[in-house]
mmCIF file of C-alpha atoms and ligand atoms in Angstrom:
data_model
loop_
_atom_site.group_PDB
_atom_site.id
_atom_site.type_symbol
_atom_site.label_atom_id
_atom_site.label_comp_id
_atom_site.label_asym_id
_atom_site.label_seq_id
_atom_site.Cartn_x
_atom_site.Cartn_y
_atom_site.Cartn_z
ATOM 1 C CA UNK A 1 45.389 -200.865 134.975
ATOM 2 C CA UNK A 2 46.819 -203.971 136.452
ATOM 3 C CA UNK A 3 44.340 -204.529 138.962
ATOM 4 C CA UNK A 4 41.922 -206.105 137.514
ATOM 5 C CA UNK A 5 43.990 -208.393 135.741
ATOM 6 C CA UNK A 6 45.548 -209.066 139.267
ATOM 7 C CA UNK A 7 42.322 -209.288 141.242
ATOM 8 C CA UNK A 8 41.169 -212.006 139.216
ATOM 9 C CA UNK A 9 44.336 -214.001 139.062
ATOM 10 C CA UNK A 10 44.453 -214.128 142.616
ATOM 11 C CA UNK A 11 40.987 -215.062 143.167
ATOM 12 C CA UNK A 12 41.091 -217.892 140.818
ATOM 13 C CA UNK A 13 43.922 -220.025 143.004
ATOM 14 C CA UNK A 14 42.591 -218.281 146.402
ATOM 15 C CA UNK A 15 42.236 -221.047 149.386
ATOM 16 C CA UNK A 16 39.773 -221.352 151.950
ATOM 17 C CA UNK A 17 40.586 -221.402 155.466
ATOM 18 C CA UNK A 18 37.724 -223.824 156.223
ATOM 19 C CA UNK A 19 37.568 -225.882 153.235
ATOM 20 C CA UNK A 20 41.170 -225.995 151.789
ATOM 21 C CA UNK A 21 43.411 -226.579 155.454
ATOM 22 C CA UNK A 22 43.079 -230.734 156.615
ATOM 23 C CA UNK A 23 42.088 -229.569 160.464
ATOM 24 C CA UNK A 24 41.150 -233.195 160.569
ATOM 25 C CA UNK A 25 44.611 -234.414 160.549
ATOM 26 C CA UNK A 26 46.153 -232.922 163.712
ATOM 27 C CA UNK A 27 48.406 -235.033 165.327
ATOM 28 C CA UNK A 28 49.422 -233.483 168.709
ATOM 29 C CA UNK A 29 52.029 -235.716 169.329
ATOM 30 C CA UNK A 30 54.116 -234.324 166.231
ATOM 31 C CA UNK A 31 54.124 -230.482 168.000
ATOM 32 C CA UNK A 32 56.298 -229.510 170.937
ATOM 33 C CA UNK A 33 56.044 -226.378 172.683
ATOM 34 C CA UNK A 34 58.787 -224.543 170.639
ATOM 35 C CA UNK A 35 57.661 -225.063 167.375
ATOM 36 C CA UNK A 36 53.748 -223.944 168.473
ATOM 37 C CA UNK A 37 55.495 -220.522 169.738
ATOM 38 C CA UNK A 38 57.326 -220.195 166.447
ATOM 39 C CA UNK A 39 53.646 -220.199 164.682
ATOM 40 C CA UNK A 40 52.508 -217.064 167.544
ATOM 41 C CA UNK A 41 55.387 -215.221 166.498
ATOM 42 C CA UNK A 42 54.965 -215.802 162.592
ATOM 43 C CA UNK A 43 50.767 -214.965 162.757
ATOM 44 C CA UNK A 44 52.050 -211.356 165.120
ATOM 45 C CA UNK A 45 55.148 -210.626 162.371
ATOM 46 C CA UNK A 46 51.872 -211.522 159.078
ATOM 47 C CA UNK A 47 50.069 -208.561 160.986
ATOM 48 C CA UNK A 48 52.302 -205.980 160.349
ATOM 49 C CA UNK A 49 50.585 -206.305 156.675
ATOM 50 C CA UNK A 50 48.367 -203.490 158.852
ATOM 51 C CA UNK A 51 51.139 -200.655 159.030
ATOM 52 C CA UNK A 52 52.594 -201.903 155.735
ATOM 53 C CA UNK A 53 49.250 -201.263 154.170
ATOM 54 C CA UNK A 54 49.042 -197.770 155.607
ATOM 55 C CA UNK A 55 52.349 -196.920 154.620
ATOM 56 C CA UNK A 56 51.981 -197.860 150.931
ATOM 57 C CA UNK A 57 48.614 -196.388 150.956
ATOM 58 C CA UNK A 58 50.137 -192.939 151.868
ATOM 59 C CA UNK A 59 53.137 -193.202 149.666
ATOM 60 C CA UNK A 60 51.442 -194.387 146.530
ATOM 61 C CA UNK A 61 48.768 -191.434 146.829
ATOM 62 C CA UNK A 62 49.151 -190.630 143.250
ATOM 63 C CA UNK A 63 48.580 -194.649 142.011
ATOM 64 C CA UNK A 64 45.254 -195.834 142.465
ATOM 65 C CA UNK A 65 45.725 -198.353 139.895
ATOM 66 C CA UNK A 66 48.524 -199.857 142.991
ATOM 67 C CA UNK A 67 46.744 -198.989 145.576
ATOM 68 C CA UNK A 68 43.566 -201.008 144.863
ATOM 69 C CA UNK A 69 45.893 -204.380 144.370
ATOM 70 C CA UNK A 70 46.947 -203.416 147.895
ATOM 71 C CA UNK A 71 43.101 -204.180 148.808
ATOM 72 C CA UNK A 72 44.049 -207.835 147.986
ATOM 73 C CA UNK A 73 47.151 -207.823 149.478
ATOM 74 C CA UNK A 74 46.222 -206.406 152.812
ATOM 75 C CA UNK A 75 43.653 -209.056 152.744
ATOM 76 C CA UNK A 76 45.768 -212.140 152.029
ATOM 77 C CA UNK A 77 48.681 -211.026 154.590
ATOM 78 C CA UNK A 78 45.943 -210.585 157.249
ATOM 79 C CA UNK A 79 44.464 -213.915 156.383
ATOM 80 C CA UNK A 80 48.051 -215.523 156.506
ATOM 81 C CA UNK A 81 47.588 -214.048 160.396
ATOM 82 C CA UNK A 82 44.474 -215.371 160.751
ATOM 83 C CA UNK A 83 44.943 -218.801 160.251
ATOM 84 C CA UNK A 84 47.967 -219.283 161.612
ATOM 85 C CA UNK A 85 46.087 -217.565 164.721
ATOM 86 C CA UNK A 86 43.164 -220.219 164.009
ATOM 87 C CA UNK A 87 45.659 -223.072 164.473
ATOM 88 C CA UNK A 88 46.566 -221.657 167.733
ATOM 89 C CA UNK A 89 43.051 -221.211 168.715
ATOM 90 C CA UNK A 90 42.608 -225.056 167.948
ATOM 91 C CA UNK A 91 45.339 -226.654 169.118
ATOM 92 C CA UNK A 92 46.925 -223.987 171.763
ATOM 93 C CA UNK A 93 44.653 -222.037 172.642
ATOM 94 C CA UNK A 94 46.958 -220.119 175.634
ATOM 95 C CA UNK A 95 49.701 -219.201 172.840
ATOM 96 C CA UNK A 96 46.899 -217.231 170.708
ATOM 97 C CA UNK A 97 48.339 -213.619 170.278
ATOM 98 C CA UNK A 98 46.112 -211.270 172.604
ATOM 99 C CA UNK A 99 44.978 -207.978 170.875
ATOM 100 C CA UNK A 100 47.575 -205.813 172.409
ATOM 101 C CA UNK A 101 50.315 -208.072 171.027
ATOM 102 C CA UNK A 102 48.852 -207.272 167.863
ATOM 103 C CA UNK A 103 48.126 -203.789 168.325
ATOM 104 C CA UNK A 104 51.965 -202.806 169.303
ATOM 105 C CA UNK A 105 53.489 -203.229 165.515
ATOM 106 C CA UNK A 106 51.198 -201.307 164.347
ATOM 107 C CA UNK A 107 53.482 -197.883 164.064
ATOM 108 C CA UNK A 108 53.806 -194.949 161.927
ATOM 109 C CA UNK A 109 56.705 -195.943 159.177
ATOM 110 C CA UNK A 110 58.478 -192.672 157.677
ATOM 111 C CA UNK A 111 57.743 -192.148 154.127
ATOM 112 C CA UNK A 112 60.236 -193.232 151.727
ATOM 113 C CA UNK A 113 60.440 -193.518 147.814
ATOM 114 C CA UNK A 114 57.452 -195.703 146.846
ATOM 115 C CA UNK A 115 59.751 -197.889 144.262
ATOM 116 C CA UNK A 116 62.404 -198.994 146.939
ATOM 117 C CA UNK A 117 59.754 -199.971 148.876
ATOM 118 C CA UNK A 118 57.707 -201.492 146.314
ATOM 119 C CA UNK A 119 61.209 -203.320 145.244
ATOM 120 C CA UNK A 120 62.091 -204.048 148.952
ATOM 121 C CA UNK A 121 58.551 -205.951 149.495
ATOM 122 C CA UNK A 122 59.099 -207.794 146.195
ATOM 123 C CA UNK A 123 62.399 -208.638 147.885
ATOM 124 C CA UNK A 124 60.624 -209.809 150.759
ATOM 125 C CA UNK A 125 57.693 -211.721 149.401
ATOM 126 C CA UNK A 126 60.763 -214.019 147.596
ATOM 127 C CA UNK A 127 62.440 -214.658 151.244
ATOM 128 C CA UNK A 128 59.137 -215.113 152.715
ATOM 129 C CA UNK A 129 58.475 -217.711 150.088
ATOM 130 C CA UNK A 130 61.132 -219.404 151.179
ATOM 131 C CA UNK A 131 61.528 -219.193 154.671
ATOM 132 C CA UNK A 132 57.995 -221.054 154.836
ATOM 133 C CA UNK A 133 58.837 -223.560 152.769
ATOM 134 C CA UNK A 134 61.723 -224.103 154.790
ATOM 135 C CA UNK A 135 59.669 -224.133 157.560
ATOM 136 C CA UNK A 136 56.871 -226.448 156.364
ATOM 137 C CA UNK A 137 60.095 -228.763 155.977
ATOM 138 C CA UNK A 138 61.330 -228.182 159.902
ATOM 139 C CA UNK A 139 57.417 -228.832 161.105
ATOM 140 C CA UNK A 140 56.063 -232.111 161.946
ATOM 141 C CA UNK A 141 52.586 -231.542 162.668
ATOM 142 C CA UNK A 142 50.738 -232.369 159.401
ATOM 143 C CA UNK A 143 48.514 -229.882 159.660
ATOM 144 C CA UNK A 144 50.679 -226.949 160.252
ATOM 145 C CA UNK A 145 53.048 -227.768 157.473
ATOM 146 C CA UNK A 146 50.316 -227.910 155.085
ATOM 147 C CA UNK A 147 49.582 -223.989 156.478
ATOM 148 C CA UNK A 148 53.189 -223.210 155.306
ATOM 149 C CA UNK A 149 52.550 -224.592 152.048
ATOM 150 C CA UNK A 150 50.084 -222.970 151.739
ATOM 151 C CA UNK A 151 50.958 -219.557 152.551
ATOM 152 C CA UNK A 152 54.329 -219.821 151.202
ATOM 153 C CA UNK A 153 52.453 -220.021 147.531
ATOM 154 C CA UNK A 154 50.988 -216.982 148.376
ATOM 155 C CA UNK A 155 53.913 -215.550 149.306
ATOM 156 C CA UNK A 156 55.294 -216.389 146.064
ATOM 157 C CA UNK A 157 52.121 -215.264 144.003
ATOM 158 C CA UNK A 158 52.721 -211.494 145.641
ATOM 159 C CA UNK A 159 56.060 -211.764 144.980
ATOM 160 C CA UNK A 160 54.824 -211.879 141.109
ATOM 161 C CA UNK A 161 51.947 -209.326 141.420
ATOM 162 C CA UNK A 162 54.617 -206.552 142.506
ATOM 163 C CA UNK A 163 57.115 -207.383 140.042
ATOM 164 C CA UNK A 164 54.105 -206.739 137.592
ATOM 165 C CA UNK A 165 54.196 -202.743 139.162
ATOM 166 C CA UNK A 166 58.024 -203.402 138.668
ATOM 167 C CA UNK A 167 58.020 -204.160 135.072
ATOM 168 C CA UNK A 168 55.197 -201.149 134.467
ATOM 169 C CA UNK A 169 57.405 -198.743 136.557
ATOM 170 C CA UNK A 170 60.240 -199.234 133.727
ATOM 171 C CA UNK A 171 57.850 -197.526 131.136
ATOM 172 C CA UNK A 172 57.806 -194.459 132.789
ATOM 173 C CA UNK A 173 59.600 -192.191 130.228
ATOM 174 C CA UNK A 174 63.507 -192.683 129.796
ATOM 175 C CA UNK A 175 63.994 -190.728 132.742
ATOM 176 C CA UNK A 176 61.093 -192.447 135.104
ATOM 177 C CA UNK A 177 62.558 -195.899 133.845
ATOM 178 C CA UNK A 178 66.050 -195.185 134.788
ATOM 179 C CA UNK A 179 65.151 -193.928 138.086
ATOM 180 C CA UNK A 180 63.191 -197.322 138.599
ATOM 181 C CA UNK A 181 65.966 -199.301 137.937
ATOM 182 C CA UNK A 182 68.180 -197.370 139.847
ATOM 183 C CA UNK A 183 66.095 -198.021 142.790
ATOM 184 C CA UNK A 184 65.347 -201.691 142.066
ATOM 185 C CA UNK A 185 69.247 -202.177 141.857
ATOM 186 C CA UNK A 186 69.434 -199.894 145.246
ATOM 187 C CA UNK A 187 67.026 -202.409 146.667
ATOM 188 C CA UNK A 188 68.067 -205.627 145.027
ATOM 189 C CA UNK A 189 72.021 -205.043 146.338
ATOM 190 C CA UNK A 190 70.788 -204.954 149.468
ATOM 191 C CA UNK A 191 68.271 -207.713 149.460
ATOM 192 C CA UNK A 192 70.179 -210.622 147.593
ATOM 193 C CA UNK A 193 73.177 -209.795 149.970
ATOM 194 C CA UNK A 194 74.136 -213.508 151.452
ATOM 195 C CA UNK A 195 75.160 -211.470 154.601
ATOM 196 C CA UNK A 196 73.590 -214.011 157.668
ATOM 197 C CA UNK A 197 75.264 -212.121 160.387
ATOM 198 C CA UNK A 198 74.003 -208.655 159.582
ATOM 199 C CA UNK A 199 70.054 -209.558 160.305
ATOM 200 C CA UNK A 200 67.787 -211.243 158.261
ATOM 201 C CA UNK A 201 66.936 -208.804 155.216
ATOM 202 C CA UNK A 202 63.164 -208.679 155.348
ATOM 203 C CA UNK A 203 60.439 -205.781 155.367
ATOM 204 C CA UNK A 204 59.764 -206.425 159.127
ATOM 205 C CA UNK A 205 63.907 -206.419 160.601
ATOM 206 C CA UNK A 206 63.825 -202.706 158.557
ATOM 207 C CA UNK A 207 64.265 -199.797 160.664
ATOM 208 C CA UNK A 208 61.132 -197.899 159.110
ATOM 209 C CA UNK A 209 61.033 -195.116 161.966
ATOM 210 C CA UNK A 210 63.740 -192.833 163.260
ATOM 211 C CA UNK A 211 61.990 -191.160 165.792
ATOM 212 C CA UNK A 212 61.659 -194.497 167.568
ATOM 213 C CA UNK A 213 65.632 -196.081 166.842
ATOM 214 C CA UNK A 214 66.128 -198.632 167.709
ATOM 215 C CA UNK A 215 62.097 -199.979 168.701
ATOM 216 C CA UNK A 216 61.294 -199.178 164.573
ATOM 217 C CA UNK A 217 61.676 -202.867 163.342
ATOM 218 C CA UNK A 218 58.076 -205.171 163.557
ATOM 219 C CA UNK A 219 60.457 -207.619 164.907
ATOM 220 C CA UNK A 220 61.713 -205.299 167.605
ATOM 221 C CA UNK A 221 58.161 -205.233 168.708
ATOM 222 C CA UNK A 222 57.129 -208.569 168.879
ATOM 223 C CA UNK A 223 56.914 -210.364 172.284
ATOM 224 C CA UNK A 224 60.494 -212.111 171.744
ATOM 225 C CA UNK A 225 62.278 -209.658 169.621
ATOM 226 C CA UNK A 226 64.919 -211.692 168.972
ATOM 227 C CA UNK A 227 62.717 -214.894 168.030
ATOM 228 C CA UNK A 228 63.293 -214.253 164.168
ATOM 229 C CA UNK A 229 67.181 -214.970 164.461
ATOM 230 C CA UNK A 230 66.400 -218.149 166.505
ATOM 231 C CA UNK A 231 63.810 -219.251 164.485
ATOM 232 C CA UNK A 232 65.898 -219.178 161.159
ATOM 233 C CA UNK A 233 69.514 -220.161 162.804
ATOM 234 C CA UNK A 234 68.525 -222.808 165.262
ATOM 235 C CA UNK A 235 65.153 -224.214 164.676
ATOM 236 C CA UNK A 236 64.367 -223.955 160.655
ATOM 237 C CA UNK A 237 68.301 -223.886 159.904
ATOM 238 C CA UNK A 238 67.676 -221.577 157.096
ATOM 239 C CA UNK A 239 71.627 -222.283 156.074
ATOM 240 C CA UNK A 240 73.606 -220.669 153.441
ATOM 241 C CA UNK A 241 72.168 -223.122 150.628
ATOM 242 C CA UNK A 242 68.396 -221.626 151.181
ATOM 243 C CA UNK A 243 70.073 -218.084 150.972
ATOM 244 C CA UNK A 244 71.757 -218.301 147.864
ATOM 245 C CA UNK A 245 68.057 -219.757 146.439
ATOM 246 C CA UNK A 246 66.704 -216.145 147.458
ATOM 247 C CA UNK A 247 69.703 -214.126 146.153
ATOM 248 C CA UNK A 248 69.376 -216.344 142.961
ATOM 249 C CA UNK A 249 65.746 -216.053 142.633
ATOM 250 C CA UNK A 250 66.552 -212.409 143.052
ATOM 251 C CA UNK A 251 69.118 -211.737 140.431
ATOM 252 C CA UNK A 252 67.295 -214.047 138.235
ATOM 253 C CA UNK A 253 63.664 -212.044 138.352
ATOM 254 C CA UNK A 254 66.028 -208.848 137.973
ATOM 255 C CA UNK A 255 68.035 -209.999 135.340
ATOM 256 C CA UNK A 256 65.015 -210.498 132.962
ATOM 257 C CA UNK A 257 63.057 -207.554 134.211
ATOM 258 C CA UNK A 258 66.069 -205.475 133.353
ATOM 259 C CA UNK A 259 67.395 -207.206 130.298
ATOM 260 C CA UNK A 260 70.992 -207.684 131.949
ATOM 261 C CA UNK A 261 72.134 -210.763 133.403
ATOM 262 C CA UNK A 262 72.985 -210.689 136.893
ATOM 263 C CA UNK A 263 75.188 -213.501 137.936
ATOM 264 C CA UNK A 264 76.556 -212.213 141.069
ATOM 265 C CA UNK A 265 75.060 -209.484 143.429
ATOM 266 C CA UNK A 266 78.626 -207.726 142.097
ATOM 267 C CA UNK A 267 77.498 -207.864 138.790
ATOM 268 C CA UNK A 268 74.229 -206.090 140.420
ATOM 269 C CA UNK A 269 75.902 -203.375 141.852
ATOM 270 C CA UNK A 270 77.886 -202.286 139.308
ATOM 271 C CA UNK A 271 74.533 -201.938 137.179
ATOM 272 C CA UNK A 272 73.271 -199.781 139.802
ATOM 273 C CA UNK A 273 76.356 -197.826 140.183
ATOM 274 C CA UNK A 274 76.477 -197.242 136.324
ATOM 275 C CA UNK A 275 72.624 -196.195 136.038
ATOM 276 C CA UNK A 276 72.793 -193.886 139.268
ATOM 277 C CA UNK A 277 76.174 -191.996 137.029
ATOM 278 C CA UNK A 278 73.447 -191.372 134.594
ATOM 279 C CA UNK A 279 71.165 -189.961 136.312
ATOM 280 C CA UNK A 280 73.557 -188.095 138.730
ATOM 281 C CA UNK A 281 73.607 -184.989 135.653
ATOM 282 C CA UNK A 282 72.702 -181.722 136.194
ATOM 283 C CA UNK A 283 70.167 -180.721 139.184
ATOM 284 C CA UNK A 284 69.142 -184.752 139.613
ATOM 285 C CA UNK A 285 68.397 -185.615 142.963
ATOM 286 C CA UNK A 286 68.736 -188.847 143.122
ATOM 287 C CA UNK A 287 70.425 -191.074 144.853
ATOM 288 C CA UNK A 288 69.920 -189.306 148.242
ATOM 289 C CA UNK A 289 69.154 -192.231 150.105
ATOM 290 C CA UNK A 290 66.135 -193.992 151.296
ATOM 291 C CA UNK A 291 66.591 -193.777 154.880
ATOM 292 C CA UNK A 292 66.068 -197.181 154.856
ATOM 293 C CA UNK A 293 68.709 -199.433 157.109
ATOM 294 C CA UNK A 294 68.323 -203.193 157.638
ATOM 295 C CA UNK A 295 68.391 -203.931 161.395
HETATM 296 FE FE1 FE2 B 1 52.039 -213.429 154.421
HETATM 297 FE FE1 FE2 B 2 52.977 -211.819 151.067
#
């Protein structure tokens, strides 16, 4: 089991929203009105940790050892809301997300294989990592770049706690470990794509429901669905050079979890397409498709 290694880990470096954030330094004359909405639409999009949690819950039925980590998870990711919420409440009180806000991304995702996903959230944890960094850069309230900081290392530390299920996946039996890495090359293609005009490749611009195309992205849900885009082209400027820093951190986690090396998200893709001939023999099914589309 890797959850108790995980639990503790996490708990060691774990921050405290009252102790560990410098309130005390708010300087309101370093925060304009668009940056403060940026932080409502970041603590509504940290929520959807909610319906992420229920969907991995469901899909991972048969893994309690992954299911438990998700205990911590959930927790951090609603935290992550909470105090960016707690700013609000501070400083801005009338941007504070109401309840309902909240309430609307939480939706019913479809089920889908549980290592894409697992692979597509390790995927996302790296851009989140980054996008918040990039963001703690853009800010100029003390107090709310610190928050970014902040989070952003958590962002990164999940990042690591998934690749841990990641690496354990790939002892599944030769067969179990070659469909893992055929999904985590699936997955990875996909993610470390430097493709800026297709949408933002994150968990919450997925379309995770078919039955409610095209409302079945958390972003499509948000108060400003089209915030995100804004937010990373206009106000953050998260430009090419901060992309190729995911895709690299990408390719370079993947390249040493899968003993290849992985210059280029080519080189990727012909991995994938080489392991998915393998398993492609005689009444394999995979290789179907996720169902998974990026918005
Ligand atoms: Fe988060
Ligand atoms: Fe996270």
């Amino acid at each position: 089991m890797i959850y108790p290694e995980l639990f503790k880990s996490l708990e060691a470096v774990r921050w405290n929203m009252a102790a560990d954030i410098p309130w005390d330094d708010f300087d309101a004359s370093k925060l304009s009105d668009d940056q403060a909405n940026t932080i409502k639409m970041n603590a509504i999009t940290e929520w959807s940790a909610l319906p992420a949690t229920e969907m991995f819950l469901r899909d991972n039925r048969h893994d309690s050892d992954f299911s438990a980590f998700i205990s911590v998870w959930f927790f951090e990711e609603q935290k992550h809301s909470l105090v960016l919420m707690e700013y609000l409440r501070r400083f801005r009180p009338e941007l504070v997300p109401t309840e309902e806000e909240l309430h609307r991304i939480r939706f019913e995702f479809d089920p889908a294989p549980a290592l894409e996903t697992l692979m597509l959230h390790f995927c996302g944890e790296i851009r989140l990592n980054h996008w918040y960094r990039c963001a703690a850069d853009w800010h100029t309230e003390p107090v709310i770049k610190a928050i970014y900081r902040t989070i952003s290392q958590d962002e990164a530390r999940h990042a690591g706690a998934y690749l841990r299920y990641m690496r354990r996946a790939l002892g599944g039996g030769e067969q179990g470990g070659l469909q893992a890495r055929a999904a985590f090359a699936k997955m990875g293609v996909l993610m470390a794509s430097v493709q800026r005009k297709g949408g933002a490749l994150h968990p919450t611009n997925i379309h995770v429901n078919k039955s409610m195309f095209p409302n079945d992205t958390v972003q499509s849900r948000l108060p400003e669905p089209d915030w995100l885009e804004h937010w990373l082209d206009h106000q953050i400027r998260f430009d090419d050079a901060w992309e190729q820093k995911v895709s690299g951190r990408i390719l370079h986690n993947l390249s040493l979890l899968l003993g290849e090396t992985f210059a280029s998200v080519q080189d990727l893709s012909r991995y994938r397409k080489a392991v998915t001939r393998v398993l492609r023999g005689p009444g394999d099914a995979l290789g179907t498709g996720s169902g998974l589309v990026p918005a």
